[in-house]
XYZ file of C-alpha atoms in Angstrom:
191
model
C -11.953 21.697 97.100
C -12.665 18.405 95.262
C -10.950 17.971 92.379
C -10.564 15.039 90.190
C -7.878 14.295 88.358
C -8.364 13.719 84.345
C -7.477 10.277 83.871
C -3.706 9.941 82.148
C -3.831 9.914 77.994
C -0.796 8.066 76.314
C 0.960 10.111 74.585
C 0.357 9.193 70.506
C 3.022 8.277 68.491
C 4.063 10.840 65.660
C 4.018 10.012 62.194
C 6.804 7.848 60.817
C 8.226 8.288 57.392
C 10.997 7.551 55.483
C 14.521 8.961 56.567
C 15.604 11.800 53.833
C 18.852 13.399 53.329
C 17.707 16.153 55.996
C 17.983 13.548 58.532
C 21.317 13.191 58.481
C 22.463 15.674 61.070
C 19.829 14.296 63.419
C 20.190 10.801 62.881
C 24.114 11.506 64.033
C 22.469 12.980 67.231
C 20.324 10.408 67.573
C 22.836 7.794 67.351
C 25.496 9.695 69.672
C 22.260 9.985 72.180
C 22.381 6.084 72.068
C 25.551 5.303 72.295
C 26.144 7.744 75.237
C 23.300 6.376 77.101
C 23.812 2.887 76.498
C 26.640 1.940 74.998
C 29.507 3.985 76.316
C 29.448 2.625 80.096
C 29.949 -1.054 78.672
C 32.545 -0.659 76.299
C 36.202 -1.080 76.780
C 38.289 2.460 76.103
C 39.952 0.926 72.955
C 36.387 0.082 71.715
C 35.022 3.641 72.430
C 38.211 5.398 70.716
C 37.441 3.042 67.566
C 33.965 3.966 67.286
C 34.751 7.959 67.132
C 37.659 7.065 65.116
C 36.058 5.013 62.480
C 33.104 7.292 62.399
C 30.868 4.156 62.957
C 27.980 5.924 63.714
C 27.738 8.529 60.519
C 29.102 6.028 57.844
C 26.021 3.750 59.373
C 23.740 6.716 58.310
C 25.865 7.728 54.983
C 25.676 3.767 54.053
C 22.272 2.872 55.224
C 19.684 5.846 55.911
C 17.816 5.551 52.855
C 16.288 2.037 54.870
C 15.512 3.721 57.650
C 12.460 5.006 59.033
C 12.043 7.965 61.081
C 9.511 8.965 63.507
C 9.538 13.482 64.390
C 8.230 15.582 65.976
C 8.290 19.590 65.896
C 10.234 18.741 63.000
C 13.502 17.080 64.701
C 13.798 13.448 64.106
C 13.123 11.613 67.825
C 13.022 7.982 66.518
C 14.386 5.312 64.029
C 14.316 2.105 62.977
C 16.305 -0.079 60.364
C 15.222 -3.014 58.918
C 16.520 -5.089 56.488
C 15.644 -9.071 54.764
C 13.732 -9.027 58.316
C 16.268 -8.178 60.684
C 15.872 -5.341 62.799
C 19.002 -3.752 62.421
C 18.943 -0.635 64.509
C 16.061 0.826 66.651
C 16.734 4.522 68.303
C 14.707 6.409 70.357
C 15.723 9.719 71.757
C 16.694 9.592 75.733
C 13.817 12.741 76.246
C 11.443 10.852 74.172
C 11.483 7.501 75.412
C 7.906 6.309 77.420
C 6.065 7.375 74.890
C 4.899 4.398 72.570
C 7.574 5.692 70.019
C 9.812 2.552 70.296
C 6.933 -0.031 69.751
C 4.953 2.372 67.012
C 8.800 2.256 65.300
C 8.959 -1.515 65.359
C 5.415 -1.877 64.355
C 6.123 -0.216 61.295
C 9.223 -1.717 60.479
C 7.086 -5.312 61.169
C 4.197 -3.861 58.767
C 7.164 -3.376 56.222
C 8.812 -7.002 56.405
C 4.764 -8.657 56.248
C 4.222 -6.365 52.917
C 7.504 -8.044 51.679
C 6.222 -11.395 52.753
C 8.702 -11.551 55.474
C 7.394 -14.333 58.339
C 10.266 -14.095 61.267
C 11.206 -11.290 62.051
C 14.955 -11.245 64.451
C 17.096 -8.714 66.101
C 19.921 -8.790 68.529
C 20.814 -6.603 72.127
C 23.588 -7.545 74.374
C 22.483 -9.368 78.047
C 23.762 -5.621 79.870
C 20.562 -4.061 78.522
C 17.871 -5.857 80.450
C 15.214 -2.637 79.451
C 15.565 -3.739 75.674
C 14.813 -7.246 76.824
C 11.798 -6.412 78.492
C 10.769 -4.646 75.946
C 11.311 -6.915 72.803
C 9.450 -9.938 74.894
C 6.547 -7.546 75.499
C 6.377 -7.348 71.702
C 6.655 -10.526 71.403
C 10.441 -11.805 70.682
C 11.626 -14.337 72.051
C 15.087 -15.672 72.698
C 16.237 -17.637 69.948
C 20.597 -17.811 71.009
C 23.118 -16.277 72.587
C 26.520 -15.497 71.755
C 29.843 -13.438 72.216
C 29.414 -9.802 70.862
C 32.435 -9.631 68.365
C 31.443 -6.695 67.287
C 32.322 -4.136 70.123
C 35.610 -5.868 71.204
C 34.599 -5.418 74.788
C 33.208 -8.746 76.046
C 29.611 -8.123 75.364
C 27.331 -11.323 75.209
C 24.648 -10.804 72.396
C 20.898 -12.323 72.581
C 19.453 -13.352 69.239
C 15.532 -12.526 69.579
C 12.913 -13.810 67.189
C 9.132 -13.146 66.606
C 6.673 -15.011 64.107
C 5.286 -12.549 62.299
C 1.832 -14.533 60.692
C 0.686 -13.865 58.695
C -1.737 -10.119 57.677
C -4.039 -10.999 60.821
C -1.215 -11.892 63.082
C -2.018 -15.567 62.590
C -0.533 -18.003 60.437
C 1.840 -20.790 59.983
C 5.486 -20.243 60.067
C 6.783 -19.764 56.216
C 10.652 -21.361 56.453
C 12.945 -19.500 58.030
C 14.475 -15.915 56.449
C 18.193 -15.618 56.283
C 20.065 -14.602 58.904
C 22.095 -11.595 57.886
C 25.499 -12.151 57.357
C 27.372 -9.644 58.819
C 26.145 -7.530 61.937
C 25.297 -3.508 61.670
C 28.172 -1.506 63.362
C 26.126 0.305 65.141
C 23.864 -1.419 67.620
C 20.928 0.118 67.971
C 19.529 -2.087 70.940
């Protein structure tokens, strides 16, 4: 029997909202998910024992999770991303859910946010380990801007500084001067 195959449909991105006070059992999930999967392998022992210790991870959502912006589905939060003065500060996409075209609808949105706030670079940082984050920022665009030791994990990490010119409205535009770098790194690296 012939049969053809139905030709592959991405998979559309949920909705993204803002994060609520409901979130904040899944955004700890969400975080852990990250940090197990990506995090955990490259970090010294004294570094992982600080970060349960110091509760890193849920005093980043206490402190912060009114910024963030959520993406669900089936009503569990699968997705996040923090922005803030146009640094990405956290972007977290659920192991099960990842291939999807959550990540870049996530980082679209928080892009859309810094424009409407008349942001024009956007920035955000991963570590060199995590070459699938690298691929992935320079297919949106970023590009390497500097590199420097991680100080925040303790562990030897080498951090990449990405940047992206956000244009203007139409994704055209010249470069406005640059925004402010942030001066002190999120605890929690979310890339």
């Amino acid at each position: 029997m012939n049969r053809s195959r139905s030709p592959s449909v991405p998979h559309a991105p949920p909705p993204i909202r803002g994060a609520c006070a409901q979130d904040t059992q899944a955004l700890h999930a969400l975080l852990l998910d990250t940090f197990e999967r990506t995090w955990r392998a490259q970090l010294t022992p004294a570094a992982i024992q600080a970060y349960f210790r110091d509760r890193i991870a849920e005093r980043y959502v206490e402190d912060h999770s009114g910024e963030f912006l959520v993406a669900e589905m089936h009503g569990r939060v699968i997705g996040m991303v923090h922005q803030r003065a146009g640094f990405i500060e956290a972007l977290h996409v659920l192991g099960a859910c990842e291939r999807r075209g959550l990540g870049r609808a996530l980082m679209a949105a928080a892009e859309a946010q810094m424009r409407d706030r008349g942001v024009r670079r956007a920035s955000l940082e991963t570590d060199t380990f995590n070459l699938a984050s690298q691929r992935f920022y320079e297919a949106l665009g970023y590009r390497e801007a500097a590199r420097y030791p991680d100080t925040e994990w303790n562990s030897g990490l080498t951090t990449i500084r990405y940047e992206k010119d956000l244009g203007d409205e139409n994704g055209i535009g010249a470069l406005a001067a640059d925004q402010p770098s942030p001066t002190t790194s999120t605890p929690l690296p979310g890339t």
